[in-house]
Amino acid sequence: MRLRHGVYLPPFGELADPRVLAEIAAEAEAAGFDGVFVWDHVARPHEPDLAVGDAWIGLAAIAAATTRVVFGPRITPLSRRRPQDVARETVALDLLSNGRLVLGVGLGSDATGEFSLLGEVSAPRDRAKRLDEALTVITALWSGEVVHHDGPAYRVDGVRFLPRPVQRPRIPIWVAAQSVRQAPLRRAARSDGLCPEASPSELVDMLAIIAEHRGDLNGFEVVIAAPTDRDRDAYEKAGATWWLAELPMRCTKAEAITRVRRGPS
């Protein structure tokens, strides 16, 4: 498979403006990138002077400004989101883009207090449980069938959501994982892709476990984000299918446009 290339945009500072994200995404598409992805944060408590944009409004702007690129959050921490809202928003984005959305999900991190300081569930184990349950609810609601779910965190009592997504059998889901721990890799194996934080050798081990759970890796995406292309060949050999140019957190609009106009390296 050809390694596909994308850009990974931090919606902070000048890029907190969804109009700026849309402009950069259009430039990236014109330059030949295959995808545009954004960080999903609601606050940076340790950097109170930093403007933070809403990733989901930014994604809508990206969808409207482009016609070809795949796009989505990489990643959204589902424990702080209502699954019914995510189901509605993702279908709307999929319709708006004619089937180009990918839903990247994970636990997120409370290293800066983004969960605990806003009263969200902060313990990693609890966030993991909510992540799994939310994915169950979201994928059920995407089906367009009547959903009954009575779980520890969420309840759906005979509700049907229409319209369905454009993509079949569902909007692709990419799951974040940082190690060879079984629970995150089982979650990834049930999905359509992996967003790893791992070295190339660690990635080989992770994909071996995922392949064991899935039976094979056919159609499974492996999405690496990095600030430089130094290790790209090693990651591609290890199994990467996407390579994202990660822009620095305080990147300016001018710097971002300069980078994307260079195109995939």
Coordinates of N, CA, C and O in Angstrom, one line a residue, residues 38-208:
V38 N -6.8 17.2 13.4 CA -6.6 18.2 14.4 C -6.6 17.6 15.8 O -7.2 16.5 16.0
W39 N -5.9 18.3 16.7 CA -5.9 17.9 18.1 C -7.3 18.3 18.6 O -7.9 19.2 18.1
D40 N -7.7 17.6 19.7 CA -9.0 18.0 20.3 C -8.8 18.2 21.8 O -8.6 17.3 22.6
H41 N -8.7 19.5 22.1 CA -8.6 19.9 23.5 C -9.6 21.0 23.8 O -10.0 21.7 22.9
V42 N -10.1 21.1 25.0 CA -11.0 22.2 25.4 C -10.2 23.3 26.2 O -10.8 24.4 26.4
A43 N -9.1 23.0 26.8 CA -8.3 23.9 27.6 C -6.9 23.4 27.7 O -6.6 22.3 27.6
R44 N -6.0 24.4 28.0 CA -4.6 24.1 28.3 C -4.4 24.9 29.6 O -3.8 26.0 29.6
P45 N -4.8 24.3 30.7 CA -4.7 25.0 32.0 C -3.4 25.6 32.4 O -3.3 26.6 33.1
H46 N -2.3 24.9 32.0 CA -1.0 25.4 32.4 C -0.5 26.5 31.4 O 0.6 27.1 31.6
E47 N -1.3 26.8 30.4 CA -0.9 27.9 29.5 C -2.2 28.8 29.3 O -2.8 28.8 28.2
P48 N -2.5 29.6 30.3 CA -3.7 30.4 30.3 C -3.8 31.5 29.2 O -4.8 32.0 28.9
D49 N -2.6 31.8 28.7 CA -2.5 32.8 27.7 C -2.7 32.3 26.2 O -2.8 33.0 25.3
L50 N -2.9 31.0 26.1 CA -3.0 30.3 24.8 C -4.4 30.2 24.4 O -5.3 29.6 25.1
A51 N -4.8 30.7 23.2 CA -6.1 30.6 22.6 C -6.3 29.1 22.2 O -5.4 28.5 21.6
V52 N -7.5 28.6 22.5 CA -7.8 27.2 22.2 C -9.1 27.2 21.4 O -10.1 27.7 21.8
G53 N -9.0 26.6 20.2 CA -10.2 26.5 19.3 C -11.0 25.2 19.5 O -10.5 24.2 20.0
D54 N -12.2 25.3 19.2 CA -13.1 24.1 19.2 C -12.8 23.2 18.0 O -13.0 23.6 16.9
A55 N -12.3 22.0 18.3 CA -11.9 21.1 17.2 C -13.0 20.7 16.3 O -12.8 20.6 15.1
W56 N -14.2 20.6 16.8 CA -15.3 20.1 16.0 C -15.9 21.2 15.1 O -16.3 20.9 14.0
I57 N -15.9 22.4 15.6 CA -16.3 23.5 14.7 C -15.2 23.6 13.6 O -15.5 23.9 12.4
G58 N -13.9 23.5 14.0 CA -12.8 23.5 13.0 C -13.0 22.4 12.0 O -12.7 22.6 10.8
L59 N -13.4 21.2 12.4 CA -13.6 20.1 11.5 C -14.7 20.4 10.5 O -14.6 20.1 9.3
A60 N -15.7 21.1 10.9 CA -16.8 21.4 10.0 C -16.3 22.4 9.0 O -16.6 22.4 7.8
A61 N -15.5 23.4 9.4 CA -14.9 24.3 8.5 C -14.0 23.6 7.5 O -14.0 24.0 6.3
I62 N -13.2 22.7 8.0 CA -12.3 21.9 7.1 C -13.1 21.1 6.0 O -12.8 21.1 4.9
A63 N -14.2 20.5 6.5 CA -15.1 19.7 5.6 C -15.6 20.6 4.5 O -15.7 20.2 3.3
A64 N -16.0 21.8 4.8 CA -16.6 22.7 3.9 C -15.6 23.3 2.9 O -16.0 23.7 1.8
A65 N -14.3 23.4 3.3 CA -13.3 24.0 2.5 C -12.6 23.1 1.6 O -11.7 23.5 0.8
T66 N -12.8 21.8 1.7 CA -12.1 20.8 1.0 C -13.1 19.8 0.2 O -14.2 19.8 0.5
T67 N -12.5 19.1 -0.7 CA -13.3 18.1 -1.4 C -12.8 16.7 -1.5 O -13.5 15.8 -1.9
R68 N -11.5 16.6 -1.1 CA -10.9 15.3 -1.3 C -10.2 14.7 0.0 O -10.3 13.4 0.2
V69 N -9.6 15.5 0.8 CA -8.8 15.0 1.9 C -9.7 14.2 3.0 O -10.8 14.6 3.2
V70 N -9.2 13.2 3.5 CA -9.7 12.6 4.7 C -9.4 13.5 5.9 O -8.4 14.2 5.9
F71 N -10.3 13.6 6.9 CA -10.1 14.5 8.0 C -10.7 13.9 9.3 O -11.6 13.0 9.2
G72 N -10.4 14.5 10.4 CA -11.0 14.1 11.6 C -10.2 14.5 12.8 O -9.1 15.1 12.7
P73 N -10.6 14.2 14.0 CA -9.9 14.5 15.3 C -8.9 13.3 15.5 O -9.2 12.2 15.3
R74 N -7.7 13.7 15.9 CA -6.7 12.7 16.3 C -6.1 13.2 17.6 O -5.0 13.8 17.6
I75 N -6.6 12.8 18.7 CA -7.9 12.0 18.9 C -8.8 12.8 19.8 O -8.4 13.8 20.4
T76 N -10.1 12.3 19.8 CA -11.0 13.0 20.8 C -11.2 12.1 22.0 O -11.4 10.8 21.9
P77 N -11.0 12.6 23.2 CA -11.2 11.8 24.4 C -12.7 11.6 24.7 O -13.4 12.5 25.1
L78 N -13.2 10.4 24.4 CA -14.7 10.2 24.5 C -15.2 10.3 25.9 O -16.4 10.5 26.1
S79 N -14.4 10.1 26.9 CA -14.9 10.1 28.3 C -15.6 11.4 28.7 O -16.4 11.5 29.6
R80 N -15.2 12.5 28.0 CA -15.7 13.8 28.3 C -16.8 14.2 27.3 O -17.3 15.4 27.4
R81 N -17.2 13.3 26.5 CA -18.3 13.7 25.5 C -19.5 12.8 25.7 O -19.4 11.6 26.0
R82 N -20.7 13.3 25.4 CA -21.9 12.5 25.4 C -21.9 11.7 24.1 O -21.8 12.3 23.0
P83 N -22.0 10.4 24.2 CA -22.0 9.6 22.9 C -23.1 10.0 21.9 O -22.8 9.9 20.7
Q84 N -24.2 10.4 22.4 CA -25.3 10.7 21.5 C -24.9 12.0 20.7 O -25.3 12.1 19.5
D85 N -24.2 12.9 21.4 CA -23.8 14.1 20.7 C -22.7 13.8 19.6 O -22.8 14.3 18.5
V86 N -21.8 12.9 20.0 CA -20.7 12.5 19.1 C -21.4 11.8 17.9 O -20.9 12.0 16.7
A87 N -22.3 11.0 18.1 CA -23.0 10.3 17.0 C -23.6 11.2 16.0 O -23.5 11.1 14.8
R88 N -24.3 12.2 16.5 CA -25.0 13.2 15.7 C -23.9 14.1 14.9 O -24.0 14.3 13.7
E89 N -22.9 14.5 15.7 CA -21.9 15.4 15.0 C -21.1 14.7 14.0 O -20.8 15.2 12.9
T90 N -20.7 13.4 14.2 CA -19.9 12.7 13.2 C -20.7 12.4 12.0 O -20.2 12.5 10.9
V91 N -22.0 12.1 12.1 CA -22.9 11.8 10.9 C -23.0 13.1 10.2 O -22.9 13.1 8.9
A92 N -23.2 14.3 10.9 CA -23.3 15.5 10.2 C -22.0 15.9 9.4 O -22.1 16.3 8.2
L93 N -20.9 15.6 10.0 CA -19.6 15.9 9.3 C -19.4 14.9 8.1 O -18.8 15.3 7.1
D94 N -19.8 13.7 8.3 CA -19.7 12.7 7.2 C -20.6 13.1 6.0 O -20.2 13.0 4.9
L95 N -21.8 13.6 6.3 CA -22.7 14.1 5.3 C -22.1 15.3 4.6 O -22.1 15.5 3.4
L96 N -21.6 16.3 5.4 CA -21.0 17.5 4.9 C -19.9 17.3 4.0 O -19.7 18.0 3.0
S97 N -19.1 16.2 4.3 CA -17.9 15.9 3.5 C -18.1 14.8 2.4 O -17.1 14.4 1.8
N98 N -19.3 14.3 2.3 CA -19.6 13.2 1.4 C -18.7 12.0 1.7 O -18.1 11.4 0.8
G99 N -18.6 11.7 3.0 CA -18.0 10.4 3.4 C -16.5 10.5 3.6 O -15.8 9.5 3.2
R100 N -15.9 11.6 4.2 CA -14.5 11.6 4.3 C -14.0 11.7 5.8 O -12.8 11.8 6.0
L101 N -14.9 11.6 6.7 CA -14.6 11.7 8.1 C -14.0 10.4 8.7 O -14.4 9.3 8.3
V102 N -13.0 10.6 9.5 CA -12.5 9.5 10.4 C -12.6 9.9 11.8 O -12.3 11.1 12.2
L103 N -13.1 9.0 12.7 CA -13.2 9.4 14.1 C -12.0 8.7 14.9 O -11.9 7.5 15.1
G104 N -11.1 9.6 15.3 CA -10.0 9.2 16.1 C -10.3 9.3 17.6 O -10.8 10.4 18.0
V105 N -10.1 8.2 18.4 CA -10.6 8.2 19.8 C -9.4 7.7 20.7 O -8.5 7.0 20.3
G106 N -9.5 8.1 22.0 CA -8.6 7.7 22.9 C -9.0 8.1 24.3 O -10.0 8.7 24.5
L107 N -8.1 7.9 25.3 CA -8.3 8.3 26.7 C -8.0 9.8 26.9 O -8.6 10.4 27.7
G108 N -7.1 10.3 26.1 CA -6.6 11.7 26.4 C -5.7 11.6 27.6 O -5.3 10.5 28.1
S109 N -5.3 12.8 28.1 CA -4.3 12.8 29.2 C -4.8 14.0 30.2 O -5.2 15.0 29.7
D110 N -4.6 13.7 31.5 CA -4.9 14.7 32.5 C -3.6 15.3 33.0 O -3.6 15.9 34.1
A111 N -2.6 15.2 32.3 CA -1.3 15.7 32.7 C -1.3 17.2 33.0 O -0.6 17.7 33.9
T112 N -2.1 18.0 32.3 CA -2.2 19.4 32.5 C -3.5 19.8 33.3 O -3.8 21.0 33.5
G113 N -4.3 18.8 33.7 CA -5.5 19.1 34.5 C -6.7 19.3 33.6 O -7.7 19.8 34.1
E114 N -6.6 19.0 32.4 CA -7.7 19.3 31.5 C -9.0 18.6 31.8 O -10.1 19.1 31.6
F115 N -8.9 17.4 32.5 CA -10.1 16.7 32.9 C -10.4 17.1 34.4 O -11.6 17.5 34.6
S116 N -9.5 16.9 35.3 CA -9.8 17.1 36.7 C -10.2 18.6 37.0 O -11.1 18.8 37.9
L117 N -9.6 19.5 36.4 CA -9.9 20.9 36.7 C -11.2 21.4 36.1 O -11.7 22.4 36.5
L118 N -11.8 20.6 35.3 CA -13.1 20.9 34.7 C -14.2 19.9 35.2 O -15.3 19.8 34.6
G119 N -13.9 19.1 36.2 CA -14.8 18.2 36.8 C -15.1 17.0 36.0 O -16.2 16.3 36.3
E120 N -14.3 16.6 35.1 CA -14.5 15.4 34.3 C -13.9 14.2 35.0 O -13.0 14.3 35.9
V121 N -14.3 13.0 34.6 CA -13.7 11.8 35.1 C -12.2 11.8 34.7 O -11.8 12.1 33.6
S122 N -11.3 11.6 35.7 CA -9.9 11.8 35.4 C -9.1 10.5 35.6 O -8.0 10.4 35.0
A123 N -9.5 9.5 36.3 CA -8.7 8.3 36.5 C -8.7 7.6 35.2 O -9.7 7.3 34.6
P124 N -7.5 7.1 34.8 CA -7.4 6.5 33.5 C -8.3 5.2 33.3 O -8.9 5.0 32.3
R125 N -8.4 4.4 34.4 CA -9.2 3.2 34.3 C -10.7 3.6 34.0 O -11.4 3.0 33.2
D126 N -11.2 4.6 34.7 CA -12.5 5.1 34.5 C -12.8 5.7 33.1 O -13.8 5.4 32.5
R127 N -11.8 6.4 32.6 CA -11.9 7.0 31.3 C -11.9 5.9 30.2 O -12.6 6.0 29.2
A128 N -11.1 4.8 30.5 CA -11.1 3.7 29.6 C -12.4 3.0 29.5 O -12.9 2.6 28.4
K129 N -13.1 2.8 30.7 CA -14.4 2.2 30.7 C -15.4 3.0 29.9 O -16.2 2.5 29.2
R130 N -15.4 4.3 30.1 CA -16.3 5.2 29.4 C -16.0 5.2 27.9 O -16.9 5.3 27.1
L131 N -14.8 5.1 27.5 CA -14.4 5.1 26.1 C -15.0 3.9 25.5 O -15.7 4.0 24.4
D132 N -14.8 2.7 26.1 CA -15.4 1.5 25.5 C -16.9 1.5 25.4 O -17.5 1.1 24.4
E133 N -17.5 2.0 26.4 CA -19.0 2.0 26.4 C -19.5 3.0 25.4 O -20.5 2.8 24.7
A134 N -18.8 4.2 25.3 CA -19.3 5.2 24.4 C -19.2 4.7 23.0 O -20.0 5.0 22.1
L135 N -18.1 4.0 22.6 CA -18.0 3.4 21.3 C -19.1 2.5 21.0 O -19.6 2.4 19.9
T136 N -19.5 1.7 22.0 CA -20.6 0.8 21.8 C -21.9 1.5 21.4 O -22.6 1.2 20.5
V137 N -22.1 2.6 22.2 CA -23.3 3.4 21.9 C -23.3 4.1 20.6 O -24.2 4.1 19.8
I138 N -22.1 4.7 20.3 CA -22.0 5.5 19.0 C -22.2 4.6 17.8 O -23.0 4.9 16.9
T139 N -21.5 3.5 17.8 CA -21.7 2.6 16.6 C -23.1 2.0 16.5 O -23.6 1.8 15.4
A140 N -23.7 1.8 17.6 CA -25.1 1.3 17.6 C -26.0 2.4 17.0 O -26.9 2.2 16.1
L141 N -25.8 3.7 17.4 CA -26.6 4.8 16.9 C -26.4 5.0 15.4 O -27.3 5.4 14.7
W142 N -25.2 4.8 15.0 CA -24.8 5.0 13.6 C -25.6 4.0 12.7 O -25.8 4.3 11.5
S143 N -26.0 2.9 13.3 CA -26.7 1.8 12.5 C -28.0 2.2 11.9 O -28.5 1.7 10.9
G144 N -28.6 3.2 12.5 CA -30.0 3.6 12.1 C -31.1 2.8 12.6 O -32.3 3.0 12.3
E145 N -30.7 1.8 13.4 CA -31.7 0.9 14.0 C -32.1 1.4 15.4 O -31.4 2.3 16.0
V146 N -33.1 0.9 16.0 CA -33.5 1.2 17.3 C -32.5 0.7 18.3 O -32.1 -0.5 18.2
V147 N -32.1 1.5 19.2 CA -31.0 1.1 20.1 C -31.5 1.0 21.6 O -32.2 1.9 22.0
H148 N -31.1 -0.1 22.2 CA -31.4 -0.3 23.6 C -30.0 -0.5 24.3 O -29.3 -1.4 24.0
H149 N -29.7 0.4 25.2 CA -28.4 0.2 25.9 C -28.6 0.7 27.4 O -29.1 1.8 27.6
D150 N -28.2 -0.1 28.3 CA -28.3 0.2 29.7 C -27.0 -0.1 30.4 O -26.8 -1.2 30.8
G151 N -26.1 0.8 30.4 CA -24.7 0.6 30.9 C -24.4 1.4 32.1 O -25.3 2.1 32.6
P152 N -23.2 1.2 32.6 CA -22.8 1.9 33.9 C -22.9 3.4 33.7 O -23.2 4.2 34.6
A153 N -22.5 3.9 32.5 CA -22.4 5.4 32.3 C -23.5 5.9 31.4 O -23.8 7.1 31.6
Y154 N -24.0 5.1 30.5 CA -24.9 5.7 29.4 C -26.1 4.8 29.3 O -26.1 3.6 29.4
R155 N -27.2 5.5 28.9 CA -28.5 4.8 28.7 C -29.1 5.3 27.4 O -29.2 6.5 27.2
V156 N -29.6 4.3 26.6 CA -30.4 4.6 25.4 C -31.6 3.7 25.4 O -31.4 2.5 25.3
D157 N -32.7 4.2 25.6 CA -33.9 3.4 25.8 C -34.8 3.5 24.6 O -35.8 4.2 24.5
G158 N -34.5 2.6 23.6 CA -35.4 2.5 22.4 C -35.4 3.7 21.5 O -36.4 4.1 21.0
V159 N -34.2 4.3 21.2 CA -34.1 5.5 20.4 C -33.4 5.1 19.1 O -32.5 4.3 19.0
R160 N -33.9 5.7 18.0 CA -33.4 5.5 16.6 C -32.8 6.8 16.1 O -33.5 7.8 16.2
F161 N -31.6 6.8 15.6 CA -31.0 8.0 15.0 C -30.9 7.9 13.5 O -30.4 6.9 13.0
L162 N -31.5 8.8 12.8 CA -31.4 9.0 11.4 C -31.0 10.4 11.1 O -31.4 11.3 11.9
P163 N -30.2 10.7 10.0 CA -29.8 9.8 9.0 C -28.6 9.0 9.4 O -27.9 9.3 10.5
R164 N -28.3 8.0 8.7 CA -27.1 7.2 8.9 C -25.9 7.9 8.2 O -26.0 8.7 7.4
P165 N -24.7 7.4 8.6 CA -23.5 8.0 7.9 C -23.5 7.7 6.4 O -24.1 6.7 6.0
V166 N -22.7 8.4 5.7 CA -22.5 8.1 4.3 C -21.7 6.8 4.1 O -22.0 6.0 3.3
Q167 N -20.7 6.7 4.9 CA -19.7 5.6 4.8 C -20.4 4.3 5.4 O -21.1 4.3 6.3
R168 N -20.1 3.2 4.7 CA -20.5 1.9 5.1 C -19.3 1.0 5.2 O -18.4 1.1 4.5
P169 N -19.3 0.1 6.3 CA -20.5 -0.1 7.1 C -20.6 0.9 8.3 O -21.6 0.9 8.9
R170 N -19.6 1.8 8.4 CA -19.6 2.8 9.4 C -18.5 3.8 9.1 O -17.6 3.6 8.3
I171 N -18.5 4.9 9.8 CA -17.4 5.9 9.8 C -16.2 5.1 10.4 O -16.3 4.5 11.5
P172 N -15.1 5.2 9.8 CA -13.9 4.5 10.3 C -13.5 5.1 11.7 O -13.6 6.3 12.0
I173 N -13.0 4.2 12.6 CA -12.6 4.6 13.9 C -11.1 4.2 14.1 O -10.7 3.1 13.8
W174 N -10.3 5.2 14.5 CA -8.9 5.0 14.7 C -8.7 5.1 16.2 O -9.2 6.1 16.8
V175 N -8.0 4.2 16.9 CA -7.9 4.2 18.3 C -6.4 4.4 18.7 O -5.5 3.8 18.2
A176 N -6.2 5.3 19.7 CA -4.9 5.6 20.2 C -4.4 4.5 21.2 O -5.2 4.0 22.0
A177 N -3.1 4.2 21.2 CA -2.5 3.3 22.1 C -1.1 3.6 22.3 O -0.4 4.1 21.3
Q178 N -0.5 3.4 23.5 CA 0.8 3.8 23.8 C 1.8 2.6 24.1 O 2.9 2.9 24.3
S179 N 1.3 1.4 24.2 CA 2.1 0.3 24.6 C 1.5 -1.0 24.1 O 0.5 -1.0 23.4
V180 N 2.1 -2.1 24.5 CA 1.6 -3.4 24.2 C 0.6 -3.9 25.2 O 0.3 -5.1 25.2
R181 N 0.1 -3.1 26.1 CA -0.9 -3.5 27.0 C -2.2 -4.0 26.2 O -2.6 -3.4 25.2
Q182 N -2.7 -5.1 26.7 CA -3.8 -5.8 26.0 C -5.0 -5.0 25.8 O -5.6 -5.0 24.7
A183 N -5.5 -4.3 26.8 CA -6.8 -3.6 26.7 C -6.9 -2.6 25.5 O -7.8 -2.6 24.7
P184 N -5.9 -1.7 25.4 CA -5.9 -0.7 24.3 C -5.8 -1.4 22.9 O -6.4 -1.0 22.0
L185 N -5.0 -2.5 22.9 CA -4.8 -3.1 21.6 C -6.0 -4.0 21.2 O -6.3 -4.1 20.0
R186 N -6.7 -4.5 22.2 CA -8.0 -5.2 21.8 C -9.0 -4.2 21.3 O -9.7 -4.4 20.4
R187 N -9.0 -3.0 21.9 CA -9.9 -1.9 21.5 C -9.5 -1.5 20.1 O -10.4 -1.4 19.2
A188 N -8.3 -1.4 19.8 CA -7.8 -1.0 18.4 C -8.2 -2.1 17.4 O -8.6 -1.8 16.3
A189 N -8.0 -3.4 17.9 CA -8.3 -4.5 17.0 C -9.8 -4.5 16.6 O -10.1 -5.0 15.5
R190 N -10.7 -4.0 17.4 CA -12.1 -3.9 17.1 C -12.4 -2.8 16.2 O -13.6 -2.6 15.7
S191 N -11.5 -1.9 15.9 CA -11.7 -0.7 15.2 C -11.1 -0.8 13.8 O -10.8 -1.9 13.3
D192 N -10.8 0.3 13.2 CA -10.3 0.3 11.8 C -8.9 0.9 11.7 O -8.4 0.9 10.5
G193 N -8.3 1.3 12.8 CA -7.0 1.8 12.7 C -6.4 2.1 14.0 O -7.1 2.0 15.1
L194 N -5.1 2.3 14.0 CA -4.3 2.6 15.3 C -3.6 3.9 15.2 O -3.0 4.2 14.1
C195 N -3.6 4.7 16.2 CA -2.8 5.9 16.3 C -1.8 5.6 17.5 O -2.1 5.9 18.6
P196 N -0.7 5.1 17.2 CA 0.3 4.7 18.2 C 1.2 5.8 18.6 O 1.6 6.7 17.8
E197 N 1.6 5.7 19.9 CA 2.8 6.5 20.4 C 3.8 5.4 20.7 O 3.8 4.9 21.8
A198 N 4.7 5.1 19.8 CA 5.6 4.0 19.9 C 6.8 4.1 19.0 O 6.7 4.8 17.9
S199 N 7.9 3.5 19.3 CA 9.0 3.4 18.4 C 8.7 2.4 17.3 O 7.7 1.7 17.4
P200 N 9.4 2.4 16.2 CA 9.2 1.4 15.1 C 9.2 0.0 15.6 O 8.3 -0.8 15.3
S201 N 10.1 -0.4 16.5 CA 10.2 -1.7 17.0 C 9.0 -2.0 17.9 O 8.4 -3.1 17.9
E202 N 8.6 -1.1 18.7 CA 7.4 -1.2 19.5 C 6.1 -1.4 18.7 O 5.2 -2.2 19.0
L203 N 6.1 -0.7 17.6 CA 4.9 -0.7 16.7 C 4.8 -2.1 16.1 O 3.7 -2.7 15.9
V204 N 5.9 -2.7 15.7 CA 5.9 -4.1 15.2 C 5.2 -5.1 16.2 O 4.4 -5.9 15.8
D205 N 5.6 -4.9 17.5 CA 5.0 -5.8 18.5 C 3.5 -5.5 18.7 O 2.7 -6.4 18.8
M206 N 3.2 -4.2 18.6 CA 1.7 -3.8 18.8 C 0.9 -4.4 17.6 O -0.2 -5.0 17.9
L207 N 1.4 -4.3 16.4 CA 0.6 -4.8 15.3 C 0.6 -6.3 15.3 O -0.4 -6.9 14.8
A208 N 1.6 -7.0 15.8 CA 1.5 -8.4 15.9 C 0.3 -8.9 16.8 O -0.4 -9.8 16.5

